[in-house]
Amino acid sequence: MFDQTYQQTMQRRNEIIENSLKVNYEQFQTSPIAFDYEKMMTVLGYSIEEVMDIQKEFHVGNTPLWELNQLTELVRKIAPKGKGAKIVMKDEAANPSGSFKDRRASLAVYEAKKRGFTGVVAATSGNYGAAVASQAAKQGLKCIVLQETFDSNGVGQPEIIEKARKCESLGAEVVQLSVGPELFYTALATLDETKYFNASLYSPYAIAGVETLGYEIGLEVQQQFGKEPAAVCVTHAGGGNITGTARGLRKFGNKQTKIIGVSVDLKGLHMASDQDFNRKSFTTGHTGFSMPFTTNPDRSDVPYNAARPLRYLDQFITVTQGEVFYTTELLAKLEGLERGPAGNTSLAAALVLAQQLDEDEIVVVQESEYTGAGKHPVAQLNFAKEQGISVYKGNPEENKPGSTIVIPEHIQQIKIEEIDLDRIRESYLRNKLENEDVKKLNMGDKNFLAKEVNRGLDYIESYINQHSSHLKKETNPSE
Amino acid sequence: MKKIKRGTWVEVENTILYPEDRSNQLPLETKKIPYEMKVRGFLANDAYLNEIVTIKTLSRRFIKGKLMQSQPEYNHTFGPPVIELLHIGEEEENILNNRQ
């Protein structure tokens, strides 16, 4: 199939990535553990005005901001007196391919074209594939989408199959792969063979593209309600959505708004397991992505990941699969909006968070996505039942990823699970210090780490004092 | 067996890595099976099922693989109604209308 063997290709990974992105990442490196993140985002990125112009040209963005009046009223009926923030939703399904991912794709494809590439490659089982396919069609480039699609029985999640259909309808070649992290190798080999642009989800372009979403939210909430939102709930997977939205809100000038990442809890399901593959009813927006990408962002397909969620997260929450399916159905029944479940992960959390906030506050659900056959709770729950998963109505606390999906009987049963961000920060720091052969941290390193975990220098000093074993010894006789 | 005509939209399969070439860090159930790919495109020459053929994909790439399906279907559907979802909203409408 490929001219290069696995080992040969993997050995050339840096060269292939550099050729396919035309980015020399070494220019940002400031020490073995630190790099200049803002330099990377400004030197390679575009100003937010430029991004908005590009997106406007390709019909991306300027999506409606809906007040979810019925859901807000419902929350106020069950919240303590005076509580029940207004819930508003940025309807990203209004983008050309039906999700916020068009914002990421528009800029990546634009950059590819500007640099003379004739095509783009994207590795994704989610909405990003459709977005890259759509923008490639619109901007006149070829497109190859690689997805992890099927298990050893040849069976795939209806949601991923639907994404393949959508990509093909938009003119893209879809390469469907069995379960495994070798998706990365296949993407490298494809980039090497085609010399196409690497439309990585984690390039500065992909993140700068999302900044307009945060900026629009800041601007529109200000215009319509004369204030900042108290919270913006973001479905959290690889971290690009959080990072871009938070940066956009800051660029607009919001200072108070809390950035809340929400993932579907898929605890216990191994991401590289052929057996677990079809026992996940969420193919994106789940902890299998959000946890590793938060604690170790650079373990991605680029040397420095531009998605750095820990820099921006104020709160990290999980909800269960059943709660998200319930919320999706409720959005359709009470608001007349039939949207895909992945984006409603953050809406499920917003239904709870709004009960804790004052009535005059605003909580924004920052995305929505298209839905249809294969990408709908009905399709996904039928598939789950076929896989032997028990689906029933009841107490969501009984939800067990891969075994049961419990649909709440009423809104009061939705609970949110808070992830301890300090534990995540410590995992990040441990990964960072153990992965690099660092003996001593200089001031630049400490400042970098403080920014990475969104804490002060004193936090880093105190961590190092308590965990000096994570630093390599000056001289280690056993080595 | 019927010959599939050149130009037909088909699906081919390929093994990319055999179990022995896959990472030892994979869970055993994944490690023990080959890593495979499926791609669709237009058949370059008349052929029978299971033959090694070349296809031209939508990105105009030529890919070799084992011919598995002619005119592969999109057969993902909504499926039957999910009864567990149908009553959602009733209770909430009652709450909204103060008929708890």
Coordinates of C-alpha atoms in Angstrom, one line a residue:
Chain A
M1 CA 0.0 0.0 0.0
F2 CA 2.6 2.6 1.1
D3 CA 6.0 2.9 -0.3
Q4 CA 7.5 3.5 3.1
T5 CA 7.4 1.0 6.0
Y6 CA 6.0 1.9 9.4
Q7 CA 9.4 2.5 11.0
Q8 CA 10.8 4.5 8.1
T9 CA 7.7 6.8 8.1
M10 CA 7.7 7.3 11.8
Q11 CA 11.5 8.1 11.8
R12 CA 10.7 10.8 9.3
R13 CA 7.8 12.2 11.2
N14 CA 9.3 15.6 12.0
E15 CA 10.4 16.1 8.4
I16 CA 6.9 15.1 7.0
I17 CA 5.2 17.4 9.5
E18 CA 7.4 20.3 8.7
N19 CA 6.9 19.8 4.9
S20 CA 3.1 19.4 5.3
L21 CA 2.7 22.5 7.5
K22 CA 5.5 24.6 6.4
V23 CA 6.2 25.5 9.9
N24 CA 9.6 25.4 11.6
Y25 CA 8.5 24.8 15.2
E26 CA 12.1 25.1 16.4
Q27 CA 11.9 28.9 16.1
F28 CA 9.5 28.9 19.1
Q29 CA 11.5 26.7 21.4
T30 CA 13.0 28.6 24.3
S31 CA 14.3 25.6 26.4
P32 CA 13.8 21.9 26.4
I33 CA 10.5 22.3 28.2
A34 CA 9.4 25.8 27.2
F35 CA 8.3 27.5 24.0
D36 CA 6.9 30.9 23.1
Y37 CA 3.2 30.2 22.7
E38 CA 2.1 33.7 22.0
K39 CA 4.8 34.1 19.4
M40 CA 3.6 31.0 17.6
M41 CA 0.0 32.3 17.6
T42 CA 1.0 35.7 16.3
V43 CA 3.7 34.9 13.9
L44 CA 1.8 32.0 12.2
G45 CA -1.7 33.1 13.0
Y46 CA -3.8 35.9 11.6
S47 CA -5.2 38.9 13.4
I48 CA -8.8 38.3 14.5
E49 CA -10.0 40.9 11.9
E50 CA -8.2 39.0 9.1
V51 CA -9.7 35.7 10.3
M52 CA -13.2 37.2 10.4
D53 CA -12.7 38.5 6.8
I54 CA -11.5 35.1 5.6
Q55 CA -14.4 33.3 7.3
K56 CA -16.9 35.8 5.9
E57 CA -15.7 35.2 2.4
F58 CA -16.2 31.5 2.8
H59 CA -19.6 31.8 4.6
V60 CA -18.4 30.7 8.0
G61 CA -19.4 32.3 11.3
N62 CA -21.9 35.0 12.2
T63 CA -24.1 32.3 13.5
P64 CA -27.3 33.1 15.5
L65 CA -27.3 33.5 19.3
W66 CA -30.5 32.0 20.5
E67 CA -32.1 32.6 23.9
L68 CA -33.4 29.3 25.1
N69 CA -36.4 30.8 26.8
Q70 CA -38.3 27.6 27.6
L71 CA -35.3 25.8 29.1
T72 CA -34.5 29.0 31.0
E73 CA -38.0 29.1 32.4
L74 CA -37.9 25.4 33.2
V75 CA -34.6 25.9 35.2
R76 CA -36.1 28.8 37.1
K77 CA -39.1 26.7 38.1
I78 CA -36.8 24.2 39.8
A79 CA -34.0 26.5 41.0
P80 CA -33.9 28.2 44.4
K81 CA -35.7 31.6 44.4
G82 CA -33.7 34.2 42.5
K83 CA -31.6 31.6 40.8
G84 CA -31.8 30.5 37.2
A85 CA -29.5 32.2 34.7
K86 CA -30.6 32.9 31.2
I87 CA -29.4 30.1 28.9
V88 CA -28.3 31.2 25.4
M89 CA -26.9 29.0 22.6
K90 CA -24.6 29.9 19.8
D91 CA -26.1 28.0 16.9
E92 CA -23.0 26.8 15.2
A93 CA -25.1 24.3 13.2
A94 CA -25.7 27.3 10.9
N95 CA -22.2 27.0 9.5
P96 CA -21.8 25.5 6.0
S97 CA -21.0 22.0 7.1
G98 CA -23.1 22.2 10.3
S99 CA -20.7 22.8 13.2
F100 CA -18.1 25.2 14.6
K101 CA -15.4 23.1 13.0
D102 CA -15.9 25.2 9.8
R103 CA -14.1 28.0 11.7
R104 CA -11.1 25.8 12.2
A105 CA -11.2 24.4 8.7
S106 CA -11.7 27.7 6.9
L107 CA -8.3 29.1 8.0
A108 CA -6.4 25.8 7.6
V109 CA -7.6 25.4 4.0
Y110 CA -7.0 29.1 3.2
E111 CA -3.5 28.8 4.5
A112 CA -3.0 25.6 2.4
K113 CA -4.2 27.3 -0.7
K114 CA -2.1 30.5 -0.1
R115 CA 1.0 28.3 0.3
G116 CA 0.4 26.6 -3.0
F117 CA -0.7 23.2 -1.7
T118 CA -3.2 21.4 -4.1
G119 CA -5.0 19.4 -1.3
V120 CA -5.5 18.9 2.4
V121 CA -5.4 15.9 4.7
A122 CA -7.3 15.7 8.0
A123 CA -7.4 12.8 10.4
T124 CA -10.7 12.9 12.3
S125 CA -13.8 10.9 12.9
G126 CA -15.7 13.9 14.0
N127 CA -17.3 17.0 12.4
Y128 CA -13.9 18.4 11.5
G129 CA -13.7 16.1 8.5
A130 CA -16.9 17.4 7.1
A131 CA -15.7 21.0 7.7
V132 CA -12.4 20.5 5.9
A133 CA -14.2 18.7 3.1
S134 CA -16.6 21.6 2.8
Q135 CA -14.0 24.3 2.9
A136 CA -11.7 22.4 0.5
A137 CA -14.7 22.2 -1.9
K138 CA -15.4 25.9 -1.6
Q139 CA -11.8 27.0 -1.9
G140 CA -11.0 24.6 -4.7
L141 CA -8.6 22.1 -3.1
K142 CA -8.6 18.3 -3.0
C143 CA -9.3 16.7 0.4
I144 CA -8.6 13.4 2.1
V145 CA -10.2 12.5 5.4
L146 CA -8.8 9.7 7.5
Q147 CA -11.1 8.2 10.1
E148 CA -10.9 5.5 12.7
T149 CA -14.1 3.8 11.6
F150 CA -14.6 0.1 12.2
D151 CA -13.7 -2.7 14.7
S152 CA -12.4 -6.1 13.7
N153 CA -15.9 -7.2 12.8
G154 CA -16.1 -4.4 10.2
V155 CA -18.7 -2.6 12.3
G156 CA -18.6 1.1 12.9
Q157 CA -20.6 3.7 15.0
P158 CA -23.4 5.2 13.0
E159 CA -22.1 8.6 13.8
I160 CA -18.8 8.0 12.2
I161 CA -20.4 6.3 9.2
E162 CA -22.5 9.4 8.7
K163 CA -19.5 11.6 8.8
A164 CA -17.9 9.5 6.0
R165 CA -21.1 9.9 4.0
K166 CA -21.1 13.7 4.5
C167 CA -17.4 14.0 3.6
E168 CA -17.9 12.1 0.4
S169 CA -21.0 14.2 -0.5
L170 CA -18.7 17.2 -0.1
G171 CA -16.2 15.6 -2.6
A172 CA -13.6 14.3 -0.2
E173 CA -11.8 10.9 -0.4
V174 CA -12.5 9.1 2.9
V175 CA -9.9 6.5 4.2
Q176 CA -11.6 4.4 6.7
L177 CA -9.3 2.6 9.2
S178 CA -9.7 0.0 11.9
V179 CA -9.1 0.7 15.6
G180 CA -5.7 1.9 16.6
P181 CA -3.3 4.8 17.1
E182 CA -1.7 3.9 13.8
L183 CA -4.1 6.5 12.3
F184 CA -1.2 8.9 12.9
Y185 CA 1.1 6.7 10.8
T186 CA -1.4 6.4 8.0
A187 CA -1.9 10.2 8.0
L188 CA 1.9 10.8 7.8
A189 CA 2.2 8.3 5.0
T190 CA -0.7 9.9 3.1
L191 CA 0.9 13.4 3.6
D192 CA 4.2 12.1 2.4
E193 CA 2.7 10.5 -0.7
T194 CA 0.3 13.3 -1.7
K195 CA 2.4 16.3 -0.5
Y196 CA -0.9 17.8 0.6
F197 CA -1.3 20.3 3.5
N198 CA -1.7 18.9 7.0
A199 CA -5.0 20.4 8.2
S200 CA -4.2 19.4 11.7
L201 CA -6.7 20.1 14.4
Y202 CA -3.8 21.4 16.5
S203 CA -2.1 23.9 14.2
P204 CA -2.2 27.6 15.1
Y205 CA -4.5 28.1 12.1
A206 CA -7.1 25.6 13.5
I207 CA -7.1 27.4 16.9
A208 CA -7.0 31.0 15.5
G209 CA -10.1 30.0 13.5
V210 CA -12.1 29.3 16.7
E211 CA -11.2 32.7 18.3
T212 CA -13.9 34.3 16.2
L213 CA -16.5 32.2 18.0
G214 CA -15.4 33.5 21.4
Y215 CA -15.2 37.0 20.0
E216 CA -18.7 36.8 18.5
I217 CA -20.1 35.5 21.8
G218 CA -18.5 38.4 23.8
L219 CA -19.7 41.0 21.3
E220 CA -23.3 39.6 20.8
V221 CA -24.0 39.1 24.5
Q222 CA -22.7 42.6 25.2
Q223 CA -25.0 44.0 22.4
Q224 CA -28.1 42.1 23.4
F225 CA -27.8 42.0 27.2
G226 CA -25.3 44.8 28.0
K227 CA -23.0 42.5 30.0
E228 CA -20.5 39.7 30.0
P229 CA -21.8 36.1 30.3
A230 CA -21.1 34.6 33.7
A231 CA -20.1 31.4 32.1
V232 CA -19.5 29.9 28.7
C233 CA -19.9 26.1 28.6
V234 CA -17.7 24.4 26.0
T235 CA -17.8 20.8 24.9
H236 CA -14.3 19.7 25.6
A237 CA -12.4 17.1 23.6
G238 CA -9.0 17.9 22.1
G239 CA -8.9 21.4 23.6
G240 CA -9.1 23.5 20.5
N241 CA -12.7 24.6 21.3
I242 CA -11.8 25.7 24.8
T243 CA -8.6 27.4 23.7
G244 CA -10.0 29.3 20.7
T245 CA -13.2 30.4 22.5
A246 CA -11.4 31.6 25.6
R247 CA -8.8 33.5 23.5
G248 CA -11.6 35.1 21.4
L249 CA -13.5 36.2 24.6
R250 CA -10.3 37.8 25.9
K251 CA -9.6 39.5 22.6
F252 CA -13.1 41.0 22.8
G253 CA -12.3 42.2 26.3
N254 CA -14.2 39.9 28.6
K255 CA -12.5 39.4 31.9
Q256 CA -15.1 37.9 34.3
T257 CA -16.6 35.1 32.1
K258 CA -15.8 31.6 33.4
I259 CA -14.7 29.1 30.8
I260 CA -16.2 25.8 31.7
G261 CA -15.1 22.6 29.8
V262 CA -17.6 19.8 29.7
S263 CA -16.9 16.2 28.6
V264 CA -19.0 13.0 28.5
D265 CA -17.7 10.6 31.1
L266 CA -16.3 7.5 29.3
K267 CA -14.2 6.3 32.3
G268 CA -13.0 2.7 31.9
L269 CA -13.2 2.5 28.1
H270 CA -9.8 2.1 26.5
M271 CA -9.4 4.4 23.5
A272 CA -7.2 1.9 21.6
S273 CA -9.3 -1.1 22.4
D274 CA -11.0 -3.0 19.5
Q275 CA -13.6 -4.4 21.9
D276 CA -14.4 -1.0 23.6
F277 CA -14.5 0.9 20.3
N278 CA -18.2 0.3 19.6
R279 CA -19.2 0.4 23.3
K280 CA -18.6 4.2 23.3
S281 CA -21.8 6.0 22.4
F282 CA -19.9 9.3 22.0
T283 CA -17.3 9.5 19.4
T284 CA -16.2 12.9 20.4
G285 CA -16.5 15.4 23.3
H286 CA -15.6 12.7 25.8
T287 CA -13.0 12.1 28.5
G288 CA -11.0 9.8 26.3
F289 CA -9.8 12.9 24.4
S290 CA -10.2 15.6 27.0
M291 CA -8.2 14.0 29.8
P292 CA -5.0 13.2 27.8
F293 CA -5.1 16.4 25.8
T294 CA -5.5 18.5 28.9
T295 CA -2.7 16.8 30.9
N296 CA -0.4 16.3 27.9
P297 CA -1.3 18.5 25.0
D298 CA 1.8 18.0 22.9
R299 CA 1.2 14.3 22.4
S300 CA -0.6 15.3 19.2
D301 CA 0.2 15.4 15.5
V302 CA 2.3 18.6 15.7
P303 CA 5.4 19.4 17.8
Y304 CA 3.7 22.2 19.7
N305 CA 0.0 21.9 20.1
A306 CA -1.8 25.3 19.7
A307 CA -4.7 23.9 21.7
R308 CA -3.7 24.3 25.4
P309 CA -6.9 23.9 27.4
L310 CA -5.3 24.0 30.8
R311 CA -4.3 27.7 30.2
Y312 CA -7.9 28.7 29.9
L313 CA -10.1 26.2 31.9
D314 CA -11.8 27.7 35.0
Q315 CA -13.8 24.6 35.6
F316 CA -13.9 21.1 34.2
I317 CA -17.1 19.1 34.4
T318 CA -18.3 15.7 33.2
V319 CA -21.8 14.5 32.5
T320 CA -23.1 11.1 31.6
Q321 CA -24.1 9.8 28.2
G322 CA -27.7 9.4 29.2
E323 CA -27.9 13.0 30.4
V324 CA -26.6 14.2 27.1
F325 CA -29.2 12.2 25.1
Y326 CA -31.9 13.4 27.5
T327 CA -30.8 17.0 27.0
T328 CA -30.7 16.6 23.2
E329 CA -34.3 15.4 23.2
L330 CA -35.4 18.2 25.6
L331 CA -33.8 20.8 23.3
A332 CA -35.9 19.4 20.4
K333 CA -39.1 19.1 22.4
L334 CA -39.0 22.5 24.3
E335 CA -37.0 24.7 21.9
G336 CA -37.8 23.2 18.6
L337 CA -34.1 22.7 17.8
E338 CA -33.0 19.2 16.7
R339 CA -29.3 19.2 17.0
G340 CA -26.6 16.5 17.3
P341 CA -25.8 15.2 20.7
A342 CA -22.1 16.1 20.9
G343 CA -22.6 19.8 21.2
N344 CA -25.4 19.2 23.8
T345 CA -22.8 17.9 26.2
S346 CA -22.2 21.5 27.3
L347 CA -26.0 22.2 27.3
A348 CA -26.5 19.3 29.8
A349 CA -24.0 21.0 32.2
A350 CA -25.6 24.4 31.5
L351 CA -29.0 23.2 32.7
V352 CA -27.4 22.5 36.1
L353 CA -25.0 25.5 36.3
A354 CA -27.9 27.9 35.4
Q355 CA -29.7 26.7 38.6
Q356 CA -26.7 27.9 40.6
L357 CA -26.4 31.3 39.0
D358 CA -28.6 34.4 39.7
E359 CA -31.5 35.1 37.4
D360 CA -29.9 38.2 35.9
E361 CA -26.8 36.2 34.8
I362 CA -26.2 34.6 31.4
V363 CA -24.8 31.2 30.7
V364 CA -23.7 30.6 27.1
V365 CA -23.7 27.2 25.4
Q366 CA -21.2 27.9 22.8
E367 CA -21.9 25.4 20.1
S368 CA -24.4 23.2 18.4
E369 CA -24.0 20.7 15.5
Y370 CA -26.1 19.3 12.7
T371 CA -27.8 16.0 13.2
G372 CA -29.4 13.4 10.9
A373 CA -29.4 9.6 10.4
G374 CA -26.5 8.1 12.2
K375 CA -25.8 11.2 14.2
H376 CA -28.9 11.3 16.3
P377 CA -29.8 9.9 19.8
V378 CA -32.2 7.5 18.2
A379 CA -29.5 6.0 15.9
Q380 CA -26.9 6.0 18.6
L381 CA -29.1 4.4 21.2
N382 CA -30.4 1.7 18.8
F383 CA -26.7 1.0 18.0
A384 CA -25.9 0.8 21.7
K385 CA -28.7 -1.7 22.3
E386 CA -27.4 -3.8 19.4
Q387 CA -24.0 -3.8 21.1
G388 CA -25.6 -5.2 24.2
I389 CA -25.6 -2.0 26.2
S390 CA -28.5 -1.7 28.6
V391 CA -30.5 1.5 27.8
Y392 CA -33.2 2.5 30.3
K393 CA -34.9 5.4 32.1
G394 CA -33.8 6.0 35.6
N395 CA -31.2 7.5 37.9
P396 CA -28.2 8.7 35.8
E397 CA -25.9 7.7 38.7
E398 CA -26.3 4.2 37.5
N399 CA -24.8 5.1 34.2
K400 CA -21.7 2.9 33.4
P401 CA -19.8 3.7 30.3
G402 CA -19.8 0.7 28.0
S403 CA -22.5 -1.2 30.0
T404 CA -25.5 1.0 30.7
I405 CA -26.9 4.2 29.4
V406 CA -29.4 5.6 31.9
I407 CA -31.8 8.3 30.5
P408 CA -32.9 10.6 33.3
E409 CA -36.6 10.7 33.9
H410 CA -36.7 14.4 34.6
I411 CA -34.4 17.4 34.6
Q412 CA -33.8 17.3 38.4
Q413 CA -31.9 14.1 38.0
I414 CA -29.1 15.7 35.9
K415 CA -26.0 16.1 38.0
I416 CA -22.6 17.4 37.1
E417 CA -19.3 15.8 38.2
E418 CA -16.6 18.3 39.0
I419 CA -13.0 17.3 37.9
D420 CA -10.4 18.6 40.4
L421 CA -8.4 20.9 38.2
D422 CA -5.4 20.9 40.6
R423 CA -5.1 17.2 40.1
I424 CA -5.1 17.8 36.3
R425 CA -2.4 20.5 36.8
E426 CA -0.3 18.1 38.7
S427 CA -0.6 15.5 36.0
Y428 CA 0.4 18.0 33.4
L429 CA 3.5 19.1 35.4
R430 CA 4.4 15.4 36.1
N431 CA 4.1 14.6 32.4
K432 CA 6.1 17.6 31.4
L433 CA 8.9 17.1 33.8
E434 CA 9.1 13.3 33.4
N435 CA 9.0 13.3 29.6
E436 CA 11.8 15.8 29.2
D437 CA 15.2 15.2 30.6
V438 CA 15.2 18.3 32.8
K439 CA 17.6 18.6 35.7
K440 CA 16.9 22.2 36.8
L441 CA 14.2 24.7 35.9
N442 CA 15.3 28.2 35.1
M443 CA 13.0 31.3 35.5
G444 CA 11.8 31.1 31.9
D445 CA 10.7 27.5 32.4
K446 CA 8.9 28.3 35.6
N447 CA 7.1 31.2 33.9
F448 CA 6.1 29.0 31.0
L449 CA 4.8 26.3 33.3
A450 CA 2.9 28.9 35.4
K451 CA 1.1 30.1 32.2
E452 CA 0.5 26.5 31.1
V453 CA -1.4 25.6 34.3
N454 CA -3.0 29.0 34.7
R455 CA -1.4 29.6 38.1
G456 CA 1.2 31.9 39.7
L457 CA 4.9 31.3 40.0
D458 CA 4.4 30.4 43.7
Y459 CA 2.3 27.5 42.6
I460 CA 5.1 26.1 40.4
E461 CA 7.8 26.7 43.1
S462 CA 5.6 24.8 45.7
Y463 CA 5.0 22.0 43.2
I464 CA 8.7 21.6 42.5
N465 CA 9.6 21.6 46.2
Q466 CA 7.1 18.9 46.8
H467 CA 7.9 16.8 43.7
S468 CA 11.6 17.3 43.1
S469 CA 11.8 13.6 42.2
H470 CA 10.2 14.5 38.9
L471 CA 13.3 16.3 37.9
K472 CA 16.2 14.2 36.7
K473 CA 19.0 13.9 39.2
E474 CA 22.2 15.9 38.4
T475 CA 24.2 12.7 38.3
N476 CA 22.6 9.4 38.3
P477 CA 25.1 6.5 38.7
S478 CA 22.6 3.9 37.3
E479 CA 22.5 5.7 34.0
Chain B
M1 CA -19.6 -14.4 -10.7
K2 CA -20.5 -11.2 -12.5
K3 CA -17.7 -9.0 -13.7
I4 CA -17.7 -5.5 -12.3
K5 CA -17.3 -2.9 -14.9
R6 CA -14.6 -0.3 -15.1
G7 CA -15.8 3.1 -13.8
T8 CA -18.2 1.5 -11.2
W9 CA -18.1 3.1 -7.7
V10 CA -16.6 0.4 -5.4
E11 CA -14.9 -0.2 -2.1
V12 CA -11.5 -1.8 -1.7
E13 CA -9.7 -3.1 1.4
N14 CA -6.1 -3.2 2.4
T15 CA -4.1 -4.5 5.3
I16 CA -1.7 -1.8 6.4
L17 CA 0.0 -3.5 9.4
Y18 CA -0.1 -7.2 10.4
P19 CA -0.3 -8.0 14.1
E20 CA 3.5 -8.6 14.5
D21 CA 4.1 -5.1 13.1
R22 CA 1.7 -3.4 15.5
S23 CA 2.8 -1.7 18.8
N24 CA 3.2 -3.9 21.8
Q25 CA 1.6 -1.2 23.9
L26 CA -1.8 -1.8 22.4
P27 CA -4.5 -3.7 24.3
L28 CA -4.2 -7.4 23.4
E29 CA -7.5 -7.5 21.6
T30 CA -6.3 -4.8 19.2
K31 CA -2.8 -6.0 18.9
K32 CA -3.8 -9.5 17.7
I33 CA -5.8 -8.2 14.7
P34 CA -4.4 -6.6 11.5
Y35 CA -4.7 -2.8 11.0
E36 CA -6.9 -2.4 8.0
M37 CA -8.2 0.3 5.7
K38 CA -11.2 0.7 3.4
V39 CA -11.4 3.3 0.6
R40 CA -14.0 4.0 -2.1
G41 CA -13.5 5.1 -5.7
F42 CA -14.1 4.4 -9.3
L43 CA -12.8 1.0 -10.6
A44 CA -9.9 1.5 -13.1
N45 CA -10.4 -1.8 -14.9
D46 CA -13.1 -4.5 -15.2
A47 CA -12.6 -6.9 -12.3
Y48 CA -14.2 -9.6 -10.1
L49 CA -14.8 -9.3 -6.4
N50 CA -11.8 -10.2 -4.2
E51 CA -9.3 -9.3 -7.0
I52 CA -6.6 -6.8 -6.4
V53 CA -7.6 -3.7 -8.3
T54 CA -6.9 0.0 -8.7
I55 CA -9.4 2.6 -8.0
K56 CA -9.5 6.4 -8.6
T57 CA -10.7 8.1 -5.5
L58 CA -12.6 11.4 -5.2
S59 CA -9.3 13.2 -4.6
R60 CA -8.1 11.7 -7.9
R61 CA -5.7 9.3 -6.1
F62 CA -5.0 5.9 -7.5
I63 CA -5.2 3.2 -4.7
K64 CA -4.7 -0.5 -5.0
G65 CA -6.7 -2.9 -2.9
K66 CA -8.8 -6.0 -2.7
L67 CA -12.2 -5.4 -4.3
M68 CA -14.8 -5.9 -1.6
Q69 CA -18.0 -4.2 -2.7
S70 CA -19.7 -2.8 -5.8
Q71 CA -21.6 0.4 -5.1
P72 CA -21.2 0.3 -1.3
E73 CA -24.2 1.5 0.5
Y74 CA -24.8 4.1 3.2
N75 CA -27.0 2.0 5.4
H76 CA -26.8 3.9 8.6
T77 CA -30.3 4.8 9.6
F78 CA -32.2 6.2 12.6
G79 CA -33.5 2.7 13.2
P80 CA -36.7 2.0 15.2
P81 CA -38.1 4.6 17.6
V82 CA -36.4 4.7 21.0
I83 CA -39.2 4.6 23.4
E84 CA -37.0 5.7 26.3
L85 CA -36.8 9.1 24.6
L86 CA -40.4 9.6 23.5
H87 CA -41.8 10.7 26.9
I88 CA -39.0 13.3 27.5
G89 CA -40.6 16.7 27.7
E90 CA -43.9 15.7 29.2
E91 CA -42.8 16.0 32.8
E92 CA -41.0 19.3 31.9
E93 CA -44.0 20.8 30.2
N94 CA -45.9 20.0 33.4
I95 CA -43.3 21.8 35.4
L96 CA -43.5 24.8 33.0
N97 CA -47.3 24.8 33.3
N98 CA -47.2 24.4 37.1
R99 CA -49.0 21.1 37.0
Q100 CA -46.4 19.2 39.0

